[in-house]
Short mmCIF file of C-alpha atoms and ligand atoms in Angstrom, two decimals:
data_model
loop_
_atom_site.label_atom_id
_atom_site.label_comp_id
_atom_site.label_asym_id
_atom_site.label_seq_id
_atom_site.Cartn_x
_atom_site.Cartn_y
_atom_site.Cartn_z
CA UNK A 1254 64.99 -148.69 253.69
CA UNK A 1255 64.79 -151.28 256.43
CA UNK A 1256 67.88 -150.94 258.64
CA UNK A 1257 69.13 -154.49 258.07
CA UNK A 1258 72.87 -155.01 257.59
CA UNK A 1259 72.36 -156.25 254.02
CA UNK A 1260 70.27 -153.19 253.11
CA UNK A 1261 72.80 -150.83 254.65
CA UNK A 1262 75.61 -152.46 252.64
CA UNK A 1263 73.58 -152.18 249.44
CA UNK A 1264 72.86 -148.48 250.08
CA UNK A 1265 76.50 -147.71 250.78
CA UNK A 1266 77.68 -149.51 247.65
CA UNK A 1267 74.94 -147.92 245.53
CA UNK A 1268 75.91 -144.45 246.71
CA UNK A 1269 79.67 -145.03 246.41
CA UNK A 1270 79.93 -146.97 243.18
CA UNK A 1271 76.81 -147.14 241.04
CA UNK A 1272 76.29 -144.39 238.46
CA UNK A 1273 72.57 -144.30 237.66
CA UNK A 1274 71.26 -143.26 234.24
CA UNK A 1275 69.48 -139.92 233.72
CA UNK A 1276 69.60 -139.40 237.51
CA UNK A 1277 70.14 -136.36 239.69
CA UNK A 1278 72.51 -138.09 242.10
CA UNK A 1279 72.39 -135.16 244.51
CA UNK A 1280 68.91 -136.35 245.54
CA UNK A 1281 70.46 -139.45 247.08
CA UNK A 1282 72.88 -137.57 249.33
CA UNK A 1283 70.15 -137.45 251.98
CA UNK A 1284 67.77 -140.13 250.70
CA UNK A 1285 67.99 -143.84 250.08
CA UNK A 1286 68.37 -145.07 246.54
CA UNK A 1287 65.19 -147.05 245.75
CA UNK A 1288 66.31 -150.64 245.27
CA UNK A 1289 63.96 -153.00 243.44
CA UNK A 1290 64.67 -156.60 244.30
CA UNK A 1291 61.94 -158.77 242.81
CA UNK A 1292 59.11 -158.91 240.28
CA UNK A 1293 56.07 -161.12 239.79
CA UNK A 1294 53.39 -160.56 237.17
CA UNK A 1295 52.53 -156.85 237.02
CA UNK A 1296 54.18 -156.07 240.38
CA UNK A 1297 57.66 -155.26 241.66
CA UNK A 1298 58.98 -155.18 245.24
CA UNK A 1299 61.62 -152.99 246.83
CA UNK A 1300 64.22 -153.99 249.39
CA UNK A 1301 61.85 -153.00 252.22
CA UNK A 1302 59.31 -155.54 251.01
CA UNK A 1303 56.94 -152.85 249.64
CA UNK A 1304 54.96 -153.76 246.55
CA UNK A 1305 54.38 -151.50 243.53
CA UNK A 1306 52.25 -151.88 240.44
CA UNK A 1307 54.64 -151.65 237.50
CA UNK A 1308 52.77 -149.00 235.52
CA UNK A 1309 55.61 -148.51 233.04
CA UNK A 1310 56.59 -152.13 232.31
CA UNK A 1311 60.03 -151.20 233.64
CA UNK A 1312 60.72 -148.78 230.81
CA UNK A 1313 58.17 -149.88 228.17
CA UNK A 1314 59.88 -153.28 228.23
CA UNK A 1315 58.25 -155.99 230.40
CA UNK A 1316 55.43 -156.96 228.02
CA UNK A 1317 54.78 -160.36 229.60
CA UNK A 1318 55.35 -159.13 233.14
CA UNK A 1319 57.86 -160.32 235.69
CA UNK A 1320 58.84 -163.75 236.96
CA UNK A 1321 58.19 -165.77 233.78
CA UNK A 1322 60.15 -168.94 234.33
CA UNK A 1323 59.71 -169.99 230.67
CA UNK A 1324 61.82 -167.01 229.60
CA UNK A 1325 64.41 -167.53 232.33
CA UNK A 1326 64.64 -171.20 231.32
CA UNK A 1327 65.08 -170.31 227.65
CA UNK A 1328 68.01 -168.06 228.62
CA UNK A 1329 69.61 -170.73 230.80
CA UNK A 1330 69.19 -173.44 228.16
CA UNK A 1331 70.81 -171.30 225.48
CA UNK A 1332 73.68 -170.22 227.75
CA UNK A 1333 74.45 -173.87 228.47
CA UNK A 1334 74.33 -174.83 224.81
CA UNK A 1335 76.10 -171.88 223.19
CA UNK A 1336 76.66 -168.85 225.38
CA UNK A 1337 78.21 -166.64 222.76
CA UNK A 1338 78.86 -166.31 219.09
CA UNK A 1339 78.87 -162.99 217.22
CA UNK A 1340 76.95 -162.45 214.00
CA UNK A 1341 80.13 -161.40 212.21
CA UNK A 1342 80.24 -163.70 209.16
CA UNK A 1343 78.87 -166.58 211.26
CA UNK A 1344 75.33 -167.27 212.35
CA UNK A 1345 73.72 -169.22 215.17
CA UNK A 1346 70.32 -170.93 215.16
CA UNK A 1347 68.34 -168.70 217.51
CA UNK A 1348 69.34 -165.52 215.60
CA UNK A 1349 68.32 -167.17 212.33
CA UNK A 1350 65.01 -168.38 213.73
CA UNK A 1351 64.19 -165.07 215.40
CA UNK A 1352 65.04 -163.12 212.23
CA UNK A 1353 62.69 -165.44 210.33
CA UNK A 1354 59.96 -164.99 212.95
CA UNK A 1355 60.28 -161.21 213.13
CA UNK A 1356 60.27 -160.94 209.32
CA UNK A 1357 57.11 -163.06 209.20
CA UNK A 1358 55.37 -160.56 211.50
CA UNK A 1359 56.75 -157.37 209.93
CA UNK A 1360 54.68 -155.63 207.25
CA UNK A 1361 55.18 -156.28 203.51
CA UNK A 1362 58.73 -156.40 202.25
CA UNK A 1363 60.39 -155.75 205.63
CA UNK A 1364 62.27 -159.03 205.56
CA UNK A 1365 65.85 -158.33 206.61
CA UNK A 1366 66.65 -158.23 210.31
CA UNK A 1367 69.89 -156.70 211.62
CA UNK A 1368 70.21 -157.33 215.37
CA UNK A 1369 71.67 -154.82 217.82
CA UNK A 1370 71.94 -154.71 221.61
CA UNK A 1371 69.22 -152.07 222.09
CA UNK A 1372 67.12 -149.29 220.62
CA UNK A 1373 69.69 -146.53 220.22
CA UNK A 1374 71.95 -148.89 218.29
CA UNK A 1375 69.02 -149.80 216.05
CA UNK A 1376 68.48 -146.10 215.31
CA UNK A 1377 72.21 -145.63 214.57
CA UNK A 1378 72.11 -148.65 212.31
CA UNK A 1379 69.12 -147.31 210.38
CA UNK A 1380 70.76 -143.94 209.75
CA UNK A 1381 74.02 -145.59 208.65
CA UNK A 1382 72.12 -147.93 206.36
CA UNK A 1383 70.22 -145.02 204.81
CA UNK A 1384 73.47 -143.16 204.06
CA UNK A 1385 75.24 -146.25 202.76
CA UNK A 1386 72.29 -147.36 200.62
CA UNK A 1387 72.09 -144.03 198.81
CA UNK A 1388 75.87 -143.96 198.29
CA UNK A 1389 75.65 -147.34 196.61
CA UNK A 1390 72.64 -146.43 194.46
CA UNK A 1391 73.86 -143.24 192.82
CA UNK A 1392 72.57 -140.60 195.26
CA UNK A 1393 75.67 -140.05 197.40
CA UNK A 1394 74.54 -136.65 198.70
CA UNK A 1395 71.51 -138.09 200.50
CA UNK A 1396 72.55 -138.21 204.15
CA UNK A 1397 70.37 -135.84 206.23
CA UNK A 1398 67.65 -136.93 208.65
CA UNK A 1399 64.34 -135.30 209.54
CA UNK A 1400 62.66 -136.07 212.87
CA UNK A 1401 60.02 -134.49 215.10
CA UNK A 1402 60.17 -131.99 217.92
CA UNK A 1403 60.37 -133.43 221.45
CA UNK A 1404 60.87 -136.97 220.05
CA UNK A 1405 63.40 -139.21 221.79
CA UNK A 1406 65.45 -141.61 219.68
CA UNK A 1407 68.33 -142.58 221.98
CA UNK A 1408 71.56 -141.33 223.52
CA UNK A 1409 74.41 -142.37 221.22
CA UNK A 1410 75.69 -139.39 219.27
CA UNK A 1411 73.83 -140.14 216.05
CA UNK A 1412 70.58 -141.13 217.76
CA UNK A 1413 70.88 -138.12 220.07
CA UNK A 1414 71.35 -135.88 217.07
CA UNK A 1415 68.07 -137.26 215.67
CA UNK A 1416 66.40 -136.68 219.06
CA UNK A 1417 64.29 -133.51 219.20
CA UNK A 1418 64.97 -132.50 222.82
CA UNK A 1419 67.43 -129.58 222.94
CA UNK A 1420 68.00 -129.83 226.71
CA UNK A 1421 69.14 -133.44 226.40
CA UNK A 1422 71.58 -132.48 223.66
CA UNK A 1423 73.19 -129.26 224.77
CA UNK A 1424 75.84 -130.82 227.03
CA UNK A 1425 77.08 -132.95 224.17
CA UNK A 1426 77.18 -130.52 221.27
CA UNK A 1427 78.45 -130.53 218.66
CA UNK A 1428 76.61 -133.70 217.75
CA UNK A 1429 76.46 -135.43 214.39
CA UNK A 1430 75.43 -132.68 211.94
CA UNK A 1431 72.62 -132.86 209.39
CA UNK A 1432 69.45 -133.52 211.35
CA UNK A 1433 66.36 -131.28 211.23
CA UNK A 1434 63.11 -131.09 213.16
CA UNK A 1435 59.48 -130.87 212.00
CA UNK A 1436 56.36 -130.52 214.22
CA UNK A 1437 54.99 -133.56 216.03
CA UNK A 1438 51.29 -134.49 216.20
CA UNK A 1439 50.32 -132.96 219.54
CA UNK A 1440 46.63 -132.35 218.75
CA UNK A 1441 46.01 -130.89 222.23
CA UNK A 1442 48.38 -128.04 221.30
CA UNK A 1443 47.36 -127.81 217.63
CA UNK A 1444 46.40 -124.14 217.89
CA UNK A 1445 49.82 -123.11 219.27
CA UNK A 1446 51.67 -125.34 216.83
CA UNK A 1447 49.89 -124.05 213.75
CA UNK A 1448 49.93 -120.41 214.84
CA UNK A 1449 46.14 -120.45 215.20
CA UNK A 1450 45.59 -121.87 211.71
CA UNK A 1451 43.99 -125.05 213.12
CA UNK A 1452 42.60 -125.82 216.55
CA UNK A 1453 42.74 -129.61 216.46
CA UNK A 1454 38.97 -130.02 216.04
CA UNK A 1455 39.56 -131.39 212.52
CA UNK A 1456 42.10 -134.19 213.10
CA UNK A 1457 42.48 -134.94 209.37
CA UNK A 1458 43.36 -131.34 208.58
CA UNK A 1459 45.84 -131.23 211.46
CA UNK A 1460 47.41 -134.51 210.31
CA UNK A 1461 47.70 -133.24 206.76
CA UNK A 1462 49.32 -130.03 208.00
CA UNK A 1463 51.79 -131.89 210.25
CA UNK A 1464 52.75 -134.36 207.50
CA UNK A 1465 53.16 -131.58 204.94
CA UNK A 1466 55.75 -129.93 207.19
CA UNK A 1467 57.99 -132.88 206.31
CA UNK A 1468 57.71 -131.99 202.62
CA UNK A 1469 58.51 -128.38 203.46
CA UNK A 1470 61.61 -129.46 205.41
CA UNK A 1471 62.76 -131.71 202.56
CA UNK A 1472 62.35 -128.85 200.08
CA UNK A 1473 64.18 -126.45 202.39
CA UNK A 1474 67.11 -128.83 202.85
CA UNK A 1475 67.20 -129.97 199.25
CA UNK A 1476 65.65 -133.32 198.32
CA UNK A 1477 69.00 -134.58 197.01
CA UNK A 1478 70.46 -134.32 200.49
CA UNK A 1479 67.73 -135.91 202.63
CA UNK A 1480 68.08 -139.65 203.33
CA UNK A 1481 65.44 -140.48 205.93
CA UNK A 1482 62.59 -139.40 208.18
CA UNK A 1483 62.41 -140.96 211.66
CA UNK A 1484 58.99 -141.14 213.36
CA UNK A 1485 57.44 -143.19 216.14
CA UNK A 1486 53.95 -144.62 215.47
CA UNK A 1487 52.83 -142.95 218.73
CA UNK A 1488 55.42 -140.44 219.92
CA UNK A 1489 56.38 -141.09 223.53
CA UNK A 1490 58.21 -137.97 224.71
CA UNK A 1491 55.72 -135.17 225.28
CA UNK A 1492 53.22 -137.74 226.55
CA UNK A 1493 51.83 -140.00 223.81
CA UNK A 1494 51.00 -138.23 220.56
CA UNK A 1495 48.99 -140.63 218.40
CA UNK A 1496 48.93 -139.89 214.66
CA UNK A 1497 45.85 -138.08 213.34
CA UNK A 1498 43.94 -140.09 210.71
CA UNK A 1499 45.72 -140.07 207.36
CA UNK A 1500 49.00 -138.72 208.80
CA UNK A 1501 51.19 -141.72 208.02
CA UNK A 1502 49.58 -142.23 204.61
CA UNK A 1503 50.53 -138.66 203.70
CA UNK A 1504 54.06 -139.14 205.10
CA UNK A 1505 54.39 -142.27 202.96
CA UNK A 1506 53.39 -140.30 199.85
CA UNK A 1507 55.92 -137.57 200.65
CA UNK A 1508 58.72 -140.08 201.24
CA UNK A 1509 57.94 -141.80 197.94
CA UNK A 1510 57.80 -138.49 196.06
CA UNK A 1511 61.22 -137.38 197.34
CA UNK A 1512 62.89 -140.82 197.59
CA UNK A 1513 63.40 -140.44 201.33
CA UNK A 1514 63.40 -143.53 203.57
CA UNK A 1515 60.58 -143.69 206.09
CA UNK A 1516 61.89 -145.10 209.37
CA UNK A 1517 59.31 -146.22 211.92
CA UNK A 1518 61.05 -146.04 215.29
CA UNK A 1519 59.12 -148.70 217.18
CA UNK A 1520 61.45 -149.15 220.13
CA UNK A 1521 58.38 -148.64 222.32
CA UNK A 1522 55.46 -149.25 219.95
CA UNK A 1523 56.33 -152.74 218.62
CA UNK A 1524 55.60 -156.10 220.25
CA UNK A 1525 52.09 -155.54 221.44
CA UNK A 1526 52.25 -152.11 223.06
CA UNK A 1527 49.58 -150.94 220.59
CA UNK A 1528 47.85 -154.32 220.26
CA UNK A 1529 49.82 -155.34 217.16
CA UNK A 1530 53.27 -156.77 216.57
CA UNK A 1531 54.23 -153.48 214.95
CA UNK A 1532 52.77 -150.00 215.30
CA UNK A 1533 52.93 -149.54 211.52
CA UNK A 1534 50.39 -152.34 211.21
CA UNK A 1535 48.03 -150.59 213.59
CA UNK A 1536 48.07 -147.41 211.54
CA UNK A 1537 48.13 -149.13 208.13
CA UNK A 1538 51.44 -147.97 206.66
CA UNK A 1539 54.53 -149.74 205.38
CA UNK A 1540 57.80 -148.04 206.30
CA UNK A 1541 61.17 -148.70 204.66
CA UNK A 1542 62.81 -149.50 207.98
CA UNK A 1543 61.54 -150.42 211.46
CA UNK A 1544 63.75 -149.97 214.52
CA UNK A 1545 62.75 -151.96 217.60
CA UNK A 1546 64.08 -153.28 220.93
CA UNK A 1547 62.65 -153.41 224.49
CA UNK A 1548 59.56 -155.68 224.26
CA UNK A 1549 61.21 -158.06 221.77
CA UNK A 1550 62.48 -160.03 224.81
CA UNK A 1551 60.09 -158.60 227.45
CA UNK A 1552 63.33 -157.52 229.12
CA UNK A 1553 64.63 -160.97 230.04
CA UNK A 1554 67.75 -160.19 227.96
CA UNK A 1555 68.86 -157.09 226.01
CA UNK A 1556 68.18 -156.99 222.28
CA UNK A 1557 67.31 -154.55 219.51
CA UNK A 1558 66.83 -154.83 215.76
CA UNK A 1559 66.67 -152.88 212.54
CA UNK A 1560 64.26 -154.44 210.06
CA UNK A 1561 64.78 -153.32 206.46
CA UNK A 1562 62.92 -153.73 203.20
CA UNK A 1563 64.44 -156.35 200.89
CA UNK A 1564 65.38 -153.67 198.35
CA UNK A 1565 67.62 -151.92 200.90
CA UNK A 1566 69.79 -155.01 201.19
CA UNK A 1567 70.06 -155.64 197.46
CA UNK A 1568 73.18 -153.48 196.89
CA UNK A 1569 74.88 -155.34 199.73
CA UNK A 1570 74.30 -158.70 198.05
CA UNK A 1571 76.64 -157.78 195.17
CA UNK A 1572 80.09 -159.43 195.08
CA UNK A 1573 82.51 -157.59 197.35
CA UNK A 1574 79.86 -155.35 198.94
CA UNK A 1575 79.44 -155.14 202.72
CA UNK A 1576 77.52 -153.09 205.29
CA UNK A 1577 80.60 -152.34 207.43
CA UNK A 1578 78.73 -152.12 210.71
CA UNK A 1579 78.06 -154.36 213.71
CA UNK A 1580 78.09 -154.87 217.48
CA UNK A 1581 79.76 -157.63 219.49
CA UNK A 1582 76.59 -158.33 221.45
CA UNK A 1583 74.07 -157.57 218.66
CA UNK A 1584 71.95 -160.71 218.33
CA UNK A 1585 73.51 -162.38 221.39
CA UNK A 1586 72.44 -166.06 221.43
CA UNK A 1587 70.84 -165.80 224.87
CA UNK A 1588 68.86 -162.72 223.82
CA UNK A 1589 67.65 -164.19 220.56
CA UNK A 1590 66.66 -167.45 222.31
CA UNK A 1591 64.67 -165.38 224.82
CA UNK A 1592 63.13 -163.38 221.96
CA UNK A 1593 61.88 -166.61 220.37
CA UNK A 1594 60.41 -167.86 223.64
CA UNK A 1595 58.82 -164.45 224.23
CA UNK A 1596 57.10 -164.39 220.84
CA UNK A 1597 55.96 -167.99 221.31
CA UNK A 1598 54.19 -166.92 224.51
CA UNK A 1599 52.66 -163.95 222.66
CA UNK A 1600 50.98 -166.50 220.39
CA UNK A 1601 50.07 -169.07 223.07
CA UNK A 1602 48.53 -166.47 225.37
CA UNK A 1603 47.05 -164.32 222.61
CA UNK A 1604 48.71 -161.23 224.03
CA UNK A 1605 47.90 -158.99 221.05
CA UNK A 1606 44.23 -159.93 221.26
CA UNK A 1607 44.29 -159.31 225.01
CA UNK A 1608 45.57 -155.75 224.46
CA UNK A 1609 43.02 -155.08 221.72
CA UNK A 1610 40.20 -156.52 223.85
CA UNK A 1611 41.17 -154.44 226.89
CA UNK A 1612 42.46 -151.18 225.47
CA UNK A 1613 38.99 -149.62 225.48
CA UNK A 1614 38.62 -150.43 229.17
CA UNK A 1615 42.09 -149.02 229.90
CA UNK A 1616 41.21 -145.81 228.07
CA UNK A 1617 37.84 -145.35 229.74
CA UNK A 1618 39.28 -146.08 233.19
CA UNK A 1619 41.98 -143.42 232.72
CA UNK A 1620 39.44 -141.00 231.22
CA UNK A 1621 37.60 -141.02 234.52
CA UNK A 1622 40.46 -138.80 235.71
CA UNK A 1623 39.29 -136.05 233.37
CA UNK A 1624 36.95 -134.91 236.14
CA UNK A 1625 40.02 -133.67 238.06
CA UNK A 1626 40.85 -129.99 237.46
CA UNK A 1627 44.57 -130.78 237.00
CA UNK A 1628 44.03 -133.33 234.21
CA UNK A 1629 44.01 -131.54 230.85
CA UNK A 1630 44.26 -134.44 228.44
CA UNK A 1631 44.31 -138.24 228.46
CA UNK A 1632 45.74 -139.58 225.22
CA UNK A 1633 47.27 -142.70 223.78
CA UNK A 1634 46.55 -146.03 222.12
CA UNK A 1635 46.71 -149.66 223.17
CA UNK A 1636 48.44 -149.97 226.55
CA UNK A 1637 50.35 -146.71 226.09
CA UNK A 1638 49.00 -143.49 227.65
CA UNK A 1639 50.03 -140.00 228.65
CA UNK A 1640 48.08 -137.84 231.09
CA UNK A 1641 48.82 -134.14 230.59
CA UNK A 1642 48.63 -131.98 233.71
CA UNK A 1643 47.55 -128.34 233.45
CA UNK A 1644 47.16 -125.40 235.77
CA UNK A 1645 43.98 -124.24 234.11
CA UNK A 1646 41.84 -126.61 232.15
CA UNK A 1647 39.88 -123.91 230.29
CA UNK A 1648 42.95 -122.09 228.95
CA UNK A 1649 45.20 -125.19 228.89
CA UNK A 1650 47.80 -123.16 230.74
CA UNK A 1651 50.79 -125.33 231.58
CA UNK A 1652 53.12 -125.37 234.62
CA UNK A 1653 56.01 -122.99 235.14
CA UNK A 1654 59.48 -124.51 235.58
CA UNK A 1655 59.13 -124.00 239.33
CA UNK A 1656 55.77 -125.80 239.35
CA UNK A 1657 57.23 -128.67 237.34
CA UNK A 1658 59.91 -129.12 240.00
CA UNK A 1659 57.58 -128.73 242.94
CA UNK A 1660 54.40 -130.37 241.66
CA UNK A 1661 55.43 -132.82 238.94
CA UNK A 1662 58.68 -134.11 240.40
CA UNK A 1663 57.91 -133.28 244.02
CA UNK A 1664 54.29 -134.11 244.72
CA UNK A 1665 53.28 -136.30 241.77
CA UNK A 1666 56.35 -138.42 241.11
CA UNK A 1667 57.14 -139.08 244.75
CA UNK A 1668 53.45 -139.38 245.66
CA UNK A 1669 52.77 -142.08 243.06
CA UNK A 1670 55.71 -144.16 244.25
CA UNK A 1671 54.73 -143.68 247.89
CA UNK A 1672 51.20 -144.86 247.03
CA UNK A 1673 52.51 -147.99 245.31
CA UNK A 1674 52.47 -147.06 241.61
CA UNK A 1675 55.71 -147.13 239.65
CA UNK A 1676 55.34 -144.95 236.54
CA UNK A 1677 56.91 -141.82 235.16
CA UNK A 1678 56.39 -138.10 235.48
CA UNK A 1679 57.97 -136.34 232.52
CA UNK A 1680 58.46 -132.69 231.58
CA UNK A 1681 60.39 -133.09 228.35
CA UNK A 1682 57.40 -131.44 226.69
CA UNK A 1683 54.46 -130.23 228.77
CA UNK A 1684 54.10 -132.04 232.13
CA UNK A 1685 52.71 -135.56 231.79
CA UNK A 1686 52.39 -138.82 233.65
CA UNK A 1687 53.21 -141.77 231.42
CA UNK A 1688 51.59 -145.18 231.73
CA UNK A 1689 52.58 -148.31 229.83
CA UNK A 1690 51.87 -151.34 232.01
CA UNK A 1691 52.74 -154.95 231.18
CA UNK A 1692 50.48 -156.31 228.45
CA UNK A 1693 49.05 -158.94 230.81
CA UNK A 1694 47.24 -156.27 232.86
CA UNK A 1695 43.47 -156.26 233.21
CA UNK A 1696 40.68 -154.16 234.72
CA UNK A 1697 41.86 -154.74 238.29
CA UNK A 1698 45.22 -153.16 237.43
CA UNK A 1699 43.58 -150.31 235.50
CA UNK A 1700 41.40 -149.55 238.53
CA UNK A 1701 44.40 -149.63 240.84
CA UNK A 1702 46.25 -147.14 238.62
CA UNK A 1703 43.24 -144.84 238.45
CA UNK A 1704 42.71 -144.89 242.20
CA UNK A 1705 46.33 -144.06 243.02
CA UNK A 1706 46.46 -141.35 240.35
CA UNK A 1707 43.23 -139.81 241.62
CA UNK A 1708 44.53 -139.49 245.19
CA UNK A 1709 47.95 -138.16 244.17
CA UNK A 1710 46.76 -135.74 241.45
CA UNK A 1711 44.07 -134.36 243.71
CA UNK A 1712 46.66 -133.56 246.38
CA UNK A 1713 48.99 -132.09 243.76
CA UNK A 1714 46.32 -129.68 242.52
CA UNK A 1715 45.89 -128.31 246.02
CA UNK A 1716 49.59 -127.36 245.98
CA UNK A 1717 49.35 -125.34 242.75
N1 LIG B 1136 63.94 -144.83 220.20
C1 LIG B 1136 62.86 -144.69 220.98
C2 LIG B 1136 61.55 -144.31 220.35
C3 LIG B 1136 62.93 -144.90 222.35
O1 LIG B 1136 61.85 -144.75 223.13
C4 LIG B 1136 64.18 -145.30 222.91
C5 LIG B 1136 64.30 -145.54 224.35
O2 LIG B 1136 63.39 -145.37 225.13
C6 LIG B 1136 65.28 -145.42 222.06
C7 LIG B 1136 65.12 -145.19 220.71
C8 LIG B 1136 66.62 -145.82 222.62
O3 LIG B 1136 66.60 -147.15 223.06
P1 LIG B 1136 67.70 -147.70 224.06
O4 LIG B 1136 67.51 -147.02 225.37
O5 LIG B 1136 67.44 -149.18 224.11
O6 LIG B 1136 69.03 -147.40 223.43
#
């Protein structure tokens, strides 16, 4: 960091008072905390004036990029007019209008929008709704949740219980009981996952197998006890696992057969990330509930939502009935006003079309990296990609824990930032680099990402 007095004060205060999220604070005993001070378009700047390409849209959030005055103005206008009103028995216009807008985009009968402050709260809300709905409709034992291995669904105790990452959970056990894991759709590791039964060369067969594991889990737990299955359209943790063809159609059949609610956790995949308003639309399925957040405001204010099928609200429309659940800041007027302005820009600037028109170019630019010996797999959809790193491409041998520390977090993560690319190295499954740039990016940004990755990954391989 530049040794100016202001920077020194910021560093001191950051180190003494700010508790960062998911951060090894020990790292900052001898190093500066990176401080990001400004954003414009697809770029961010740190307090030293260095520029970085925002290859992760913040955290899968900044769909329209940084520095959009229209969104800042929408927030200011709303704050001046009505800064706060909760959605507890009262409504306010921007929440009503955004609910109407979101419902108009959501598939089929997904017409009821319950706002939250973020994604984890949306996941909590969906689980509570599933339990409450079945209690009111004569199946009071249905309460359990099935989700997929390595999937991330949030940090609150219910959402964390649904999360399939044991290392994230162990410090907080016991969590909310009654959640169970089934395999994800990691086609690159199909042989290991299926015990050699399938090798991933027949995607339909692998998808059928993976979906059928949900039916097996429901049978094992007892269909009368299972309320919901939570799945992302493209699973993020583990490095972008798209669904094999037919996967979600088979999951839909299973959910219908066992009367289990299908929850599409679209906290990342909604609002253009996959070139559609909702990921479910991209893959042609209609869930019972969608959870979303992040891109709904492009990050100019915090907001999340649970979108439910009409039939799930019906029991709550009876006299005296109530879904006894809510958040003070869920559907905050400033956030919903920003959400409306955000979706208006999506239409004006044809953001979904832009992603669909450019996703092929993004894919083929990243696939150029497959010539590097350390790049095992490049996978994803839309503007959402994971690059899996391997020690040996032929055997698909992955890194040891020591190599993850030294190569992934040492060389790759630090190297990318030093070379001007902000993105994420992740070892929650096998080691991956995750890319999810703002949806306004074009070929020049794709090339920049590829060039930085090529330099850094090449150097990293030499250290293996
Ligand atoms: N669900 C999914 C699929 C997510 O990716 C996330 C966050 O990244 C969450 C839930 C939790 O969202 P939040 O951090 O807004 O609580």
